[in-house]
Amino acid sequence: MKFVLFYHSLISDWNHGNAHFLRGVASELIARGHQVTAVEHPLNWSLTNLLKEHGEEPIREFRRVYPTLKPRFLGGAVADWPLDEVLAEADVVIVHEWNAPELISLIGQHRRRTGAGYALLFHDTHHRGVTAPEDMARFDLREYDGVLAFGEVLSELYREKGWAERAWTWHEAADTRVFFPRANGHEAEGDLVWIGNWGDDERTAELHEFLLRPTAELGLRATVHGVRYPREAKAALRDAGLSYRGWLPNLRVPEAFSRYRVTIHVPRRPYVEALPGIPTIRPFEAMACGIPLVCSPWQDSENLFRPGNDYLVARNGADMKTALRAILHEPELARTLASNGLETIRGRHTCAHRTDELLQIVESLVSPTLATSFHEKDSLAS
């Protein structure tokens, strides 16, 4: 089957946490013998900032790690993009929500105008459907077959509001071709590593409670990676004794985890308050890499994991301090958490699992002839 994927960026993950999952699914489709064309604008916001701050080397590293992913760049105004050519013979078209509303609409219009038979899906991995529903008016999804939403609460919202004809829950997951435990062979570089952006005030208080204060009170050797940290945030990290090291390429996250003994997950407030069941990519990454994990409160309403077994839950800062101390001083607890989390990821939450789910959705939308062809190709690839 021919997949055409309209993404903000595959090459850059600068302030683009979805890149991990998008890369993983595209890689999995290619490994199964499908044809994949990923389209992005050369002046997209993430790539522009990446090049400005870090130059070309991260792009060369991306190409070494993901040799099968070769995005096609289309510049200029999206109204001038050659959609007839790009979408020729497409079987499945997926449009990620980071794209311009104009492009989202134009692709729908293309299918109506040409009568093309491709399945057309919108992929939503953001909280604004709940926190800023007025923004959804910018997206014209009338010609789309449905929405891939990264949590059931978001799927239900699309169905209830009538924003799309259908909505399927399609959680993010770990790309286990890249995210797997790495043998360090040396003494840990530090105790704790946290990877994430400051969060535009969506979790400032939470980071103080669950990261800065427990780390300072325990005297941990801790490192933080991320972008868009204001001056006051950097000062707070410094005062708490944490080392801030800026942006870390997503593909280097597994190596970073191997150098530390524990990590934590502090979800942004909108996910905790309005989108239960959506953990974002960070817990998947940590558990796939076999590092013990402690989470500040979030409701696993869809039973993705086994709280208390796959990771520990800290209800407040005091709980976080207790959990971190236990993991760092009880090697068996640390090993058990890491093993349990890895088992759950490999059993349920890899990009291979999500590709299976995607192909089942596609099969329900395409013609019987195409479905037969797609089964034959998947069988050959396996």
Short mmCIF file of C-alpha atoms in Angstrom, two decimals:
data_model
loop_
_atom_site.label_atom_id
_atom_site.label_comp_id
_atom_site.label_asym_id
_atom_site.label_seq_id
_atom_site.Cartn_x
_atom_site.Cartn_y
_atom_site.Cartn_z
CA MET A 1 0.00 0.00 0.00
CA LYS A 2 1.08 3.57 -0.58
CA PHE A 3 0.94 5.81 2.49
CA VAL A 4 1.33 9.58 2.22
CA LEU A 5 1.95 11.22 5.58
CA PHE A 6 1.73 14.98 6.03
CA TYR A 7 3.80 15.78 9.12
CA HIS A 8 5.14 18.95 10.67
CA SER A 9 8.55 17.27 10.69
CA LEU A 10 10.12 13.83 10.75
CA ILE A 11 13.66 15.18 10.66
CA SER A 12 13.38 17.55 13.63
CA ASP A 13 12.21 16.77 17.15
CA TRP A 14 13.13 20.20 18.53
CA ASN A 15 10.15 20.96 20.81
CA HIS A 16 8.31 18.30 18.80
CA GLY A 17 7.60 15.38 21.10
CA ASN A 18 5.39 13.62 18.54
CA ALA A 19 8.41 12.99 16.30
CA HIS A 20 9.31 9.79 18.17
CA PHE A 21 5.99 8.09 17.43
CA LEU A 22 5.64 9.43 13.89
CA ARG A 23 9.11 8.17 13.02
CA GLY A 24 8.40 4.81 14.60
CA VAL A 25 5.18 4.16 12.71
CA ALA A 26 6.66 5.29 9.39
CA SER A 27 9.67 3.00 9.95
CA GLU A 28 7.40 0.08 10.81
CA LEU A 29 5.27 0.56 7.70
CA ILE A 30 8.38 0.60 5.51
CA ALA A 31 9.76 -2.50 7.24
CA ARG A 32 6.54 -4.31 6.35
CA GLY A 33 6.95 -3.52 2.67
CA HIS A 34 4.61 -0.55 2.34
CA GLN A 35 5.54 2.55 0.37
CA VAL A 36 5.73 5.64 2.57
CA THR A 37 6.06 9.27 1.49
CA ALA A 38 6.34 11.76 4.35
CA VAL A 39 5.77 15.39 3.35
CA GLU A 40 6.93 18.41 5.33
CA HIS A 41 7.64 22.09 4.74
CA PRO A 42 11.37 22.98 4.74
CA LEU A 43 10.65 26.08 6.82
CA ASN A 44 8.62 24.33 9.50
CA TRP A 45 8.96 25.82 12.94
CA SER A 46 10.70 22.86 14.59
CA LEU A 47 13.32 22.36 11.87
CA THR A 48 13.98 26.10 11.58
CA ASN A 49 14.76 26.36 15.29
CA LEU A 50 16.84 23.19 15.21
CA LEU A 51 19.05 24.50 12.42
CA LYS A 52 19.34 27.92 14.04
CA GLU A 53 20.50 26.52 17.37
CA HIS A 54 22.34 23.31 16.44
CA GLY A 55 23.23 23.37 12.75
CA GLU A 56 23.26 20.40 10.38
CA GLU A 57 24.75 17.69 12.61
CA PRO A 58 21.41 16.58 14.17
CA ILE A 59 20.06 16.06 10.65
CA ARG A 60 23.04 13.91 9.71
CA GLU A 61 22.52 11.92 12.90
CA PHE A 62 18.82 11.46 12.11
CA ARG A 63 19.73 10.04 8.71
CA ARG A 64 22.20 7.60 10.26
CA VAL A 65 19.66 6.28 12.77
CA TYR A 66 16.64 6.34 10.43
CA PRO A 67 18.08 5.50 6.99
CA THR A 68 14.72 4.47 5.54
CA LEU A 69 13.00 7.77 6.42
CA LYS A 70 13.47 10.26 3.60
CA PRO A 71 10.93 13.09 3.89
CA ARG A 72 9.92 15.02 0.83
CA PHE A 73 10.11 18.79 1.25
CA LEU A 74 7.54 21.05 -0.38
CA GLY A 75 8.23 24.75 0.01
CA GLY A 76 6.29 27.90 -0.67
CA ALA A 77 2.60 28.41 -0.04
CA VAL A 78 0.66 25.20 0.60
CA ALA A 79 -1.95 26.40 -1.91
CA ASP A 80 0.71 25.86 -4.59
CA TRP A 81 1.72 22.35 -3.53
CA PRO A 82 1.34 19.75 -6.33
CA LEU A 83 -1.19 17.61 -4.50
CA ASP A 84 -2.28 15.83 -7.67
CA GLU A 85 1.24 14.48 -8.05
CA VAL A 86 1.95 13.85 -4.36
CA LEU A 87 -1.31 11.97 -3.83
CA ALA A 88 -1.27 10.03 -7.10
CA GLU A 89 -2.01 6.33 -6.44
CA ALA A 90 -2.14 6.92 -2.68
CA ASP A 91 -4.02 4.30 -0.68
CA VAL A 92 -3.85 5.96 2.73
CA VAL A 93 -3.29 9.63 3.59
CA ILE A 94 -2.67 10.73 7.19
CA VAL A 95 -2.56 14.42 8.08
CA HIS A 96 -1.10 15.36 11.47
CA GLU A 97 -2.67 18.19 13.44
CA TRP A 98 0.52 20.27 13.46
CA ASN A 99 -0.15 21.11 9.80
CA ALA A 100 -1.59 24.43 8.64
CA PRO A 101 -5.41 24.48 8.65
CA GLU A 102 -5.29 25.54 5.00
CA LEU A 103 -3.39 22.39 4.02
CA ILE A 104 -5.76 20.19 6.04
CA SER A 105 -8.66 21.66 4.12
CA LEU A 106 -6.93 21.48 0.72
CA ILE A 107 -6.26 17.77 1.08
CA GLY A 108 -9.92 17.12 1.84
CA GLN A 109 -10.90 19.21 -1.17
CA HIS A 110 -8.46 17.25 -3.33
CA ARG A 111 -10.16 13.97 -2.56
CA ARG A 112 -13.61 15.42 -3.26
CA ARG A 113 -12.49 17.11 -6.47
CA THR A 114 -10.64 14.12 -7.90
CA GLY A 115 -12.85 11.34 -6.55
CA ALA A 116 -9.69 9.59 -5.35
CA GLY A 117 -10.23 6.43 -3.39
CA TYR A 118 -7.60 6.83 -0.71
CA ALA A 119 -8.50 6.58 2.98
CA LEU A 120 -8.06 10.02 4.56
CA LEU A 121 -7.35 10.33 8.30
CA PHE A 122 -6.63 13.26 10.61
CA HIS A 123 -4.16 12.52 13.45
CA ASP A 124 -4.69 14.51 16.67
CA THR A 125 -2.01 14.42 19.38
CA HIS A 126 -2.77 17.65 21.26
CA HIS A 127 -4.90 18.77 24.19
CA ARG A 128 -6.52 21.79 22.53
CA GLY A 129 -9.60 19.77 21.53
CA VAL A 130 -10.44 20.05 25.24
CA THR A 131 -8.59 23.18 26.33
CA ALA A 132 -9.27 25.31 23.23
CA PRO A 133 -12.24 23.76 21.38
CA GLU A 134 -12.76 26.97 19.41
CA ASP A 135 -9.52 26.16 17.59
CA MET A 136 -11.16 23.08 16.08
CA ALA A 137 -13.23 25.39 13.89
CA ARG A 138 -10.05 26.01 11.92
CA PHE A 139 -9.96 22.38 10.79
CA ASP A 140 -12.23 21.41 7.92
CA LEU A 141 -12.55 17.62 8.32
CA ARG A 142 -15.77 17.14 6.36
CA GLU A 143 -14.03 15.11 3.65
CA TYR A 144 -12.01 13.00 6.09
CA ASP A 145 -12.91 9.41 6.90
CA GLY A 146 -12.17 10.01 10.53
CA VAL A 147 -9.73 10.96 13.26
CA LEU A 148 -6.92 9.07 14.95
CA ALA A 149 -6.97 10.53 18.47
CA PHE A 150 -4.31 9.71 21.05
CA GLY A 151 -6.77 9.01 23.86
CA GLU A 152 -10.33 7.82 24.32
CA VAL A 153 -11.45 11.06 25.96
CA LEU A 154 -10.41 12.90 22.80
CA SER A 155 -12.08 10.33 20.54
CA GLU A 156 -15.32 10.74 22.47
CA LEU A 157 -15.09 14.51 22.10
CA TYR A 158 -14.83 14.27 18.31
CA ARG A 159 -17.85 11.98 18.22
CA GLU A 160 -19.93 14.06 20.64
CA LYS A 161 -19.16 17.39 18.95
CA GLY A 162 -19.61 16.02 15.46
CA TRP A 163 -16.20 17.34 14.41
CA ALA A 164 -15.55 14.19 12.37
CA GLU A 165 -17.58 11.29 11.01
CA ARG A 166 -15.57 8.71 12.97
CA ALA A 167 -12.86 8.75 15.64
CA TRP A 168 -10.55 5.95 16.72
CA THR A 169 -8.33 5.92 19.79
CA TRP A 170 -4.73 5.51 18.69
CA HIS A 171 -2.28 5.97 21.55
CA GLU A 172 1.36 6.82 21.09
CA ALA A 173 3.88 4.05 21.73
CA ALA A 174 7.60 3.28 21.80
CA ASP A 175 9.74 2.79 18.74
CA THR A 176 11.61 -0.23 20.09
CA ARG A 177 14.00 -0.25 17.14
CA VAL A 178 15.59 2.81 18.75
CA PHE A 179 14.24 2.81 22.32
CA PHE A 180 15.58 -0.21 24.16
CA PRO A 181 17.82 -0.73 27.23
CA ARG A 182 21.45 0.18 26.56
CA ALA A 183 24.26 -1.47 28.50
CA ASN A 184 26.30 1.25 30.15
CA GLY A 185 29.21 -0.77 31.52
CA HIS A 186 30.24 2.09 33.76
CA GLU A 187 29.13 3.63 37.02
CA ALA A 188 26.08 5.86 36.60
CA GLU A 189 26.88 9.43 35.65
CA GLY A 190 24.18 10.67 38.01
CA ASP A 191 21.13 9.70 40.02
CA LEU A 192 18.23 11.25 38.13
CA VAL A 193 17.61 12.55 34.63
CA TRP A 194 14.50 14.44 33.53
CA ILE A 195 13.77 15.08 29.87
CA GLY A 196 11.09 17.59 28.96
CA ASN A 197 10.33 21.21 28.27
CA TRP A 198 9.47 23.69 31.00
CA GLY A 199 5.89 23.73 29.73
CA ASP A 200 4.76 27.33 29.20
CA ASP A 201 3.47 27.54 32.80
CA GLU A 202 1.38 24.38 32.27
CA ARG A 203 3.43 22.56 34.93
CA THR A 204 5.68 25.13 36.59
CA ALA A 205 4.30 24.51 40.09
CA GLU A 206 4.39 20.74 39.50
CA LEU A 207 8.04 20.80 38.47
CA HIS A 208 8.94 22.65 41.64
CA GLU A 209 7.00 20.16 43.76
CA PHE A 210 7.93 16.90 42.06
CA LEU A 211 11.38 17.61 40.60
CA LEU A 212 13.23 20.54 42.10
CA ARG A 213 12.42 20.24 45.80
CA PRO A 214 12.79 16.43 46.15
CA THR A 215 16.05 16.52 44.20
CA ALA A 216 17.44 19.32 46.34
CA GLU A 217 16.32 17.77 49.64
CA LEU A 218 17.82 14.39 48.74
CA GLY A 219 21.01 15.94 47.40
CA LEU A 220 20.76 14.02 44.13
CA ARG A 221 23.05 14.33 41.16
CA ALA A 222 20.43 15.31 38.61
CA THR A 223 20.36 16.49 35.00
CA VAL A 224 17.60 18.18 33.01
CA HIS A 225 17.24 18.30 29.21
CA GLY A 226 14.74 20.38 27.26
CA VAL A 227 14.11 23.60 25.37
CA ARG A 228 12.31 26.89 25.92
CA TYR A 229 13.45 27.28 29.55
CA PRO A 230 13.04 30.91 30.64
CA ARG A 231 15.75 32.59 32.67
CA GLU A 232 13.86 32.10 35.93
CA ALA A 233 13.49 28.37 35.26
CA LYS A 234 17.21 27.96 34.67
CA ALA A 235 17.89 29.89 37.87
CA ALA A 236 15.51 27.65 39.82
CA LEU A 237 17.24 24.53 38.49
CA ARG A 238 20.63 25.94 39.43
CA ASP A 239 19.46 26.87 42.93
CA ALA A 240 18.12 23.34 43.44
CA GLY A 241 21.42 21.82 42.35
CA LEU A 242 20.23 20.41 39.01
CA SER A 243 22.39 20.60 35.90
CA TYR A 244 20.58 22.03 32.87
CA ARG A 245 22.00 20.76 29.55
CA GLY A 246 19.53 22.05 26.97
CA TRP A 247 18.06 20.18 24.04
CA LEU A 248 18.71 16.47 23.69
CA PRO A 249 17.98 14.80 20.34
CA ASN A 250 15.19 12.29 20.84
CA LEU A 251 17.27 9.49 19.35
CA ARG A 252 19.86 10.03 22.12
CA VAL A 253 17.33 9.63 24.93
CA PRO A 254 18.00 5.87 25.36
CA GLU A 255 21.70 6.53 25.80
CA ALA A 256 20.96 9.27 28.34
CA PHE A 257 18.69 6.97 30.35
CA SER A 258 21.49 4.38 30.51
CA ARG A 259 23.70 6.85 32.38
CA TYR A 260 21.24 7.51 35.23
CA ARG A 261 19.45 5.42 37.85
CA VAL A 262 15.92 6.84 37.78
CA THR A 263 13.68 9.23 35.88
CA ILE A 264 10.34 10.88 36.55
CA HIS A 265 7.29 11.91 34.54
CA VAL A 266 5.52 15.19 35.31
CA PRO A 267 2.62 15.60 32.88
CA ARG A 268 1.33 19.02 31.93
CA ARG A 269 -1.74 20.19 33.81
CA PRO A 270 -4.20 19.93 30.85
CA TYR A 271 -3.51 16.20 30.58
CA VAL A 272 -4.05 15.64 34.27
CA GLU A 273 -7.21 17.73 34.55
CA ALA A 274 -8.92 17.36 31.17
CA LEU A 275 -7.44 14.37 29.35
CA PRO A 276 -7.23 11.36 31.67
CA GLY A 277 -5.75 8.29 30.05
CA ILE A 278 -3.23 10.21 27.89
CA PRO A 279 0.29 10.00 29.37
CA THR A 280 2.14 11.50 26.34
CA ILE A 281 5.26 9.81 24.98
CA ARG A 282 7.61 10.18 27.98
CA PRO A 283 6.51 7.15 30.06
CA PHE A 284 6.63 4.96 26.95
CA GLU A 285 10.20 6.10 26.32
CA ALA A 286 11.37 5.52 29.88
CA MET A 287 9.86 2.06 30.27
CA ALA A 288 11.07 0.96 26.82
CA CYS A 289 14.61 1.85 27.91
CA GLY A 290 14.41 -0.08 31.19
CA ILE A 291 14.93 2.80 33.61
CA PRO A 292 12.87 2.95 36.84
CA LEU A 293 10.14 5.56 36.61
CA VAL A 294 8.16 7.63 39.11
CA CYS A 295 5.10 9.57 37.91
CA SER A 296 3.37 12.53 39.45
CA PRO A 297 -0.41 12.00 39.46
CA TRP A 298 -2.21 11.20 36.21
CA GLN A 299 -5.23 8.95 35.76
CA ASP A 300 -4.57 5.83 33.70
CA SER A 301 -8.25 5.54 32.85
CA GLU A 302 -7.62 3.23 29.89
CA ASN A 303 -5.46 0.76 31.83
CA LEU A 304 -2.42 1.18 29.62
CA PHE A 305 -0.02 0.28 32.41
CA ARG A 306 0.13 -1.28 35.89
CA PRO A 307 0.69 1.60 38.33
CA GLY A 308 2.74 0.42 41.27
CA ASN A 309 4.27 -2.36 39.21
CA ASP A 310 5.47 -0.70 36.00
CA TYR A 311 6.20 2.58 37.75
CA LEU A 312 5.64 4.21 41.13
CA VAL A 313 3.07 6.98 41.66
CA ALA A 314 3.87 10.02 43.80
CA ARG A 315 0.77 11.86 44.98
CA ASN A 316 2.78 14.85 46.20
CA GLY A 317 6.31 16.06 46.68
CA ALA A 318 6.79 14.07 49.88
CA ASP A 319 5.74 10.89 48.07
CA MET A 320 8.19 11.68 45.27
CA LYS A 321 11.02 12.07 47.74
CA THR A 322 10.13 8.73 49.36
CA ALA A 323 9.85 6.92 46.03
CA LEU A 324 13.16 8.26 44.72
CA ARG A 325 14.96 7.35 47.92
CA ALA A 326 13.53 3.81 47.77
CA ILE A 327 14.58 3.24 44.15
CA LEU A 328 18.06 4.59 44.72
CA HIS A 329 18.63 2.54 47.87
CA GLU A 330 16.79 -0.69 47.03
CA PRO A 331 18.40 -2.29 43.95
CA GLU A 332 15.81 -5.07 43.76
CA LEU A 333 12.95 -2.56 43.64
CA ALA A 334 14.72 -0.67 40.86
CA ARG A 335 15.29 -3.86 38.85
CA THR A 336 11.69 -5.01 39.30
CA LEU A 337 10.21 -1.70 38.19
CA ALA A 338 12.47 -1.56 35.15
CA SER A 339 11.67 -5.17 34.20
CA ASN A 340 7.92 -4.77 34.65
CA GLY A 341 7.76 -1.57 32.64
CA LEU A 342 9.79 -3.06 29.81
CA GLU A 343 7.54 -6.14 29.78
CA THR A 344 4.41 -4.00 29.43
CA ILE A 345 5.89 -1.91 26.62
CA ARG A 346 7.04 -4.92 24.63
CA GLY A 347 3.77 -6.72 25.18
CA ARG A 348 1.35 -3.91 24.37
CA HIS A 349 2.85 -0.55 23.46
CA THR A 350 5.31 -0.65 20.58
CA CYS A 351 5.00 1.09 17.23
CA ALA A 352 4.49 -2.39 15.77
CA HIS A 353 1.35 -2.74 17.92
CA ARG A 354 0.09 0.66 16.78
CA THR A 355 0.81 -0.19 13.15
CA ASP A 356 -1.33 -3.31 13.55
CA GLU A 357 -4.12 -1.09 14.88
CA LEU A 358 -3.70 1.39 12.05
CA LEU A 359 -3.89 -1.30 9.39
CA GLN A 360 -7.06 -2.70 10.96
CA ILE A 361 -8.62 0.78 10.75
CA VAL A 362 -7.48 1.16 7.16
CA GLU A 363 -8.87 -2.26 6.26
CA SER A 364 -12.29 -1.13 7.48
CA LEU A 365 -12.15 1.84 5.08
CA VAL A 366 -10.65 0.47 1.87
CA SER A 367 -12.18 -1.67 -0.87
CA PRO A 368 -12.14 -5.48 -0.55
CA THR A 369 -9.63 -5.72 -3.43
CA LEU A 370 -7.22 -3.33 -1.77
CA ALA A 371 -7.69 -5.06 1.58
CA THR A 372 -6.70 -8.38 0.01
CA SER A 373 -3.62 -6.78 -1.54
CA PHE A 374 -2.64 -5.22 1.76
CA HIS A 375 -2.97 -8.57 3.59
CA GLU A 376 -0.74 -10.26 1.01
CA LYS A 377 1.94 -7.57 1.34
CA ASP A 378 1.87 -7.66 5.12
CA SER A 379 2.19 -11.47 5.07
CA LEU A 380 5.20 -11.29 2.74
CA ALA A 381 6.89 -8.68 4.94
CA SER A 382 6.44 -10.79 8.06
#
